[in-house]
XYZ file of C-alpha atoms in Angstrom:
287
model
C -17.948 -15.718 17.377
C -16.789 -19.229 18.245
C -13.762 -18.921 15.951
C -12.784 -15.631 17.567
C -13.064 -17.104 21.060
C -11.210 -20.325 20.231
C -8.454 -18.506 18.308
C -7.961 -15.916 21.031
C -7.836 -18.518 23.813
C -5.347 -20.670 21.899
C -3.050 -17.712 21.295
C -3.199 -16.664 24.936
C -2.258 -20.224 25.944
C 0.586 -20.187 23.407
C 1.806 -16.878 24.822
C 1.727 -18.175 28.402
C 3.641 -21.310 27.409
C 6.196 -19.208 25.508
C 6.903 -17.153 28.621
C 7.452 -20.347 30.554
C 9.967 -21.404 27.894
C 11.973 -18.143 28.211
C 10.747 -16.802 24.858
C 9.391 -13.377 25.764
C 9.216 -12.003 22.197
C 7.120 -14.849 20.784
C 4.973 -14.829 23.924
C 4.364 -11.105 23.565
C 3.518 -11.522 19.869
C 0.945 -14.225 20.640
C -0.713 -12.083 23.324
C -0.795 -9.100 20.944
C -2.315 -11.258 18.183
C -4.977 -12.599 20.547
C -6.056 -9.141 21.669
C -5.887 -7.655 18.160
C -7.976 -10.325 16.428
C -10.458 -10.317 19.315
C -10.864 -6.529 19.142
C -11.298 -6.607 15.361
C -13.731 -9.512 15.648
C -15.830 -7.642 18.208
C -15.908 -4.709 15.794
C -17.219 -6.967 13.018
C -19.890 -8.339 15.366
C -20.993 -4.827 16.317
C -21.133 -3.871 12.635
C -23.496 -6.769 11.913
C -26.011 -5.739 14.568
C -29.305 -4.126 13.597
C -29.248 -0.371 13.995
C -25.422 -0.156 14.020
C -23.989 3.203 13.002
C -21.276 2.528 10.361
C -19.779 5.994 10.747
C -19.421 5.686 14.539
C -17.931 2.189 14.216
C -15.415 3.360 11.625
C -14.297 6.382 13.618
C -14.133 4.426 16.876
C -12.024 1.564 15.520
C -9.496 3.435 13.377
C -7.472 4.840 16.336
C -7.095 1.334 17.748
C -5.852 0.097 14.383
C -3.253 2.891 14.335
C -2.103 1.771 17.790
C -1.808 -1.846 16.661
C 0.161 -0.695 13.606
C 2.695 0.926 15.931
C 2.877 -2.255 18.014
C 3.410 -4.382 14.863
C 6.300 -2.143 13.781
C 7.940 -2.349 17.218
C 7.634 -6.131 17.350
C 8.885 -6.511 13.766
C 12.047 -4.523 14.517
C 12.680 -6.695 17.575
C 11.835 -9.966 15.788
C 14.495 -9.454 13.122
C 17.078 -10.544 15.704
C 15.181 -13.712 16.664
C 13.956 -15.746 13.678
C 12.794 -15.681 10.070
C 9.108 -16.352 10.733
C 7.948 -13.454 12.903
C 9.115 -10.462 10.776
C 7.133 -11.338 7.604
C 4.083 -12.248 9.698
C 4.260 -8.926 11.519
C 4.699 -7.058 8.233
C 1.646 -8.896 6.880
C -0.325 -7.935 9.997
C 0.781 -4.314 9.554
C -0.393 -4.319 5.937
C -3.632 -6.039 6.949
C -4.331 -3.277 9.467
C -3.513 -0.578 6.921
C -5.873 -1.997 4.304
C -8.545 -2.763 6.915
C -8.409 0.938 7.752
C -8.671 1.764 4.031
C -11.524 -0.751 3.804
C -13.490 1.308 6.299
C -13.841 3.890 3.513
C -13.374 1.836 0.319
C -14.501 -1.767 -0.225
C -11.390 -2.710 -2.217
C -9.247 -2.180 0.887
C -10.731 -5.209 2.606
C -10.110 -7.368 -0.445
C -6.418 -6.456 -0.348
C -6.390 -7.070 3.418
C -7.829 -10.544 2.784
C -4.774 -11.354 0.649
C -2.420 -10.491 3.495
C -4.584 -12.499 5.887
C -4.169 -15.524 3.603
C -0.402 -14.962 3.763
C -0.643 -15.025 7.573
C -2.502 -18.345 7.346
C 0.177 -19.815 5.057
C 3.023 -18.693 7.319
C 1.116 -20.096 10.291
C 0.959 -23.499 8.604
C 4.662 -23.173 7.771
C 5.433 -22.438 11.437
C 3.486 -25.512 12.538
C 5.471 -27.705 10.105
C 8.728 -26.220 11.376
C 7.847 -26.942 14.988
C 6.612 -30.458 14.221
C 9.881 -31.255 12.436
C 11.953 -29.421 15.018
C 15.630 -30.286 14.893
C 16.223 -31.324 11.283
C 13.908 -28.813 9.640
C 15.104 -25.757 11.541
C 18.686 -26.029 10.341
C 18.521 -27.781 6.997
C 15.109 -27.941 5.340
C 12.702 -25.304 6.670
C 14.571 -22.510 8.444
C 12.289 -20.685 10.806
C 12.197 -20.611 14.555
C 15.605 -20.378 16.164
C 17.339 -18.830 13.124
C 17.826 -15.074 13.249
C 18.485 -12.851 10.252
C 21.346 -11.372 12.232
C 22.518 -11.789 15.802
C 23.162 -8.492 17.598
C 25.092 -10.341 20.299
C 27.825 -11.069 17.750
C 28.349 -7.392 16.936
C 31.502 -6.057 18.602
C 31.739 -9.075 20.859
C 35.060 -9.038 22.688
C 34.947 -12.430 24.276
C 32.782 -15.184 25.652
C 30.654 -14.248 28.665
C 31.829 -15.535 31.978
C 30.016 -18.303 33.808
C 29.175 -15.883 36.600
C 27.349 -13.535 34.227
C 25.510 -16.450 32.637
C 24.229 -17.611 36.013
C 22.791 -14.184 36.669
C 20.740 -14.359 33.471
C 19.138 -17.716 34.230
C 15.548 -17.300 35.467
C 12.540 -19.563 35.518
C 10.375 -17.298 33.362
C 11.001 -14.886 30.500
C 11.077 -11.161 31.153
C 7.573 -9.641 30.762
C 8.566 -5.971 31.002
C 8.451 -5.387 27.237
C 4.909 -6.720 27.002
C 3.826 -4.660 29.996
C 5.139 -1.371 28.647
C 3.884 -2.226 25.150
C 0.408 -2.442 26.653
C 0.406 1.352 27.009
C 0.592 1.990 23.257
C -2.913 1.162 21.988
C -4.968 2.711 24.838
C -2.919 5.919 24.770
C -3.450 6.271 21.006
C -7.205 5.627 21.322
C -7.636 8.133 24.144
C -5.482 10.706 22.321
C -7.737 10.491 19.243
C -10.813 10.691 21.478
C -9.682 13.757 23.428
C -8.606 15.492 20.215
C -12.208 15.147 19.018
C -11.710 12.594 16.237
C -14.634 10.530 17.560
C -17.213 11.011 20.319
C -19.031 7.692 20.705
C -16.656 5.529 22.756
C -18.624 2.274 22.471
C -16.857 0.969 19.317
C -13.424 1.754 20.810
C -13.895 -0.044 24.149
C -12.887 -3.418 22.635
C -9.392 -2.053 21.917
C -8.714 -1.924 25.664
C -8.619 -5.728 25.732
C -5.012 -5.167 24.634
C -3.876 -3.253 27.718
C -5.775 -5.478 30.145
C -4.401 -8.699 28.681
C -0.804 -7.545 28.173
C -0.372 -5.753 31.469
C -2.141 -8.249 33.713
C -0.087 -11.123 32.304
C 3.071 -8.998 32.582
C 2.211 -8.305 36.217
C 1.614 -12.003 36.841
C 5.009 -13.024 35.456
C 6.710 -10.152 37.266
C 5.356 -11.550 40.521
C 6.637 -14.997 39.587
C 10.062 -13.454 38.952
C 9.878 -11.661 42.341
C 9.973 -8.317 40.532
C 7.368 -6.604 42.680
C 8.045 -3.091 41.387
C 7.044 -3.960 37.812
C 4.262 -6.266 39.017
C 2.582 -3.435 40.901
C 3.326 -0.930 38.138
C 1.618 -3.001 35.444
C -1.486 -3.520 37.600
C -1.711 0.237 38.080
C -1.227 0.868 34.350
C -4.004 -1.584 33.467
C -6.288 -0.060 36.105
C -5.609 3.447 34.845
C -6.247 2.758 31.159
C -9.327 0.597 31.669
C -10.875 2.909 34.251
C -10.418 5.763 31.795
C -12.075 3.654 29.098
C -15.003 2.746 31.355
C -15.468 6.410 32.247
C -15.604 7.443 28.595
C -18.010 4.578 27.892
C -20.341 5.725 30.677
C -20.216 9.271 29.323
C -21.145 7.972 25.852
C -24.045 6.009 27.343
C -25.205 8.983 29.490
C -25.390 6.651 32.472
C -25.701 7.986 35.049
C -26.102 11.725 34.577
C -23.269 12.504 37.015
C -20.734 11.162 34.514
C -21.496 13.947 32.060
C -18.523 15.820 33.540
C -15.066 14.266 33.572
C -14.236 16.302 36.687
C -16.388 13.923 38.738
C -13.989 11.049 38.229
C -12.181 11.573 41.541
C -10.475 8.173 41.444
C -8.376 9.442 38.556
C -6.553 11.798 40.915
C -5.736 8.899 43.231
C -4.226 6.983 40.316
C -2.196 10.030 39.324
C -0.781 10.268 42.869
C 0.079 6.557 42.823
C 1.819 6.927 39.446
C 3.819 9.884 40.815
C 4.926 7.709 43.740
C 5.982 4.975 41.298
C 7.891 7.552 39.273
C 9.878 8.546 42.357
C 10.478 4.885 43.221
C 11.679 4.129 39.702
C 14.546 6.593 40.166
C 16.019 4.211 42.748
C 14.948 0.970 40.985
C 17.613 -1.000 39.104
């Protein structure tokens, strides 16, 4: 438990510092890692409790893993244009999630997942060495951060950007919009599986909503710092919507209180839908 807490906190701090250094992709990756490992760690803790239902835990956690697989693929495609370190790490995380899912049914799956986790550890040590020897190592000895596999900005470039355009791009903080919208992936996948009847007990799946809360609240925070109030408010509403839906399903699973046995009684959901419709209309005029 201590390792999960310390690792998650350190990655959140690394993500926050990355956003303050105009590196939104690395910052997003760190926040995603923090929420993913925390959710998986909570699942392991629940599995070790007396009286835990292995079948309910397996069914409740698999949809979240599928959502994180989709997030890993999205980040990997984006990271190819940034550096050499992130793509293999994200591929290793994708394979870890796949074999963790297999391990829910067959024990050998977790052994294979452990191999990919060791690869993540090795690449993490490599990244630390690269950053400690920053300058010489990046370009000559240990290529890593700051070296992209290919640079999309060089494709069909017709000339150097003007100074005026460069000044427009300079901001104090990195853009958090990608992280905010990415926060919709995992909760939507989990709720889709739940409403399609794949699993009924929502207690094992509630930990997966750490992802949306963490990503979207931090995205809202940095949007406020960038004076982008439209996205700041939007991400708060997204986080409220997903987590209120998760809390509702959790209360239904717990049968507490009896009034929550019917989803129709969640009247606040209609208010959120109206607010989202208003934001949709506003987005038509938002640049």
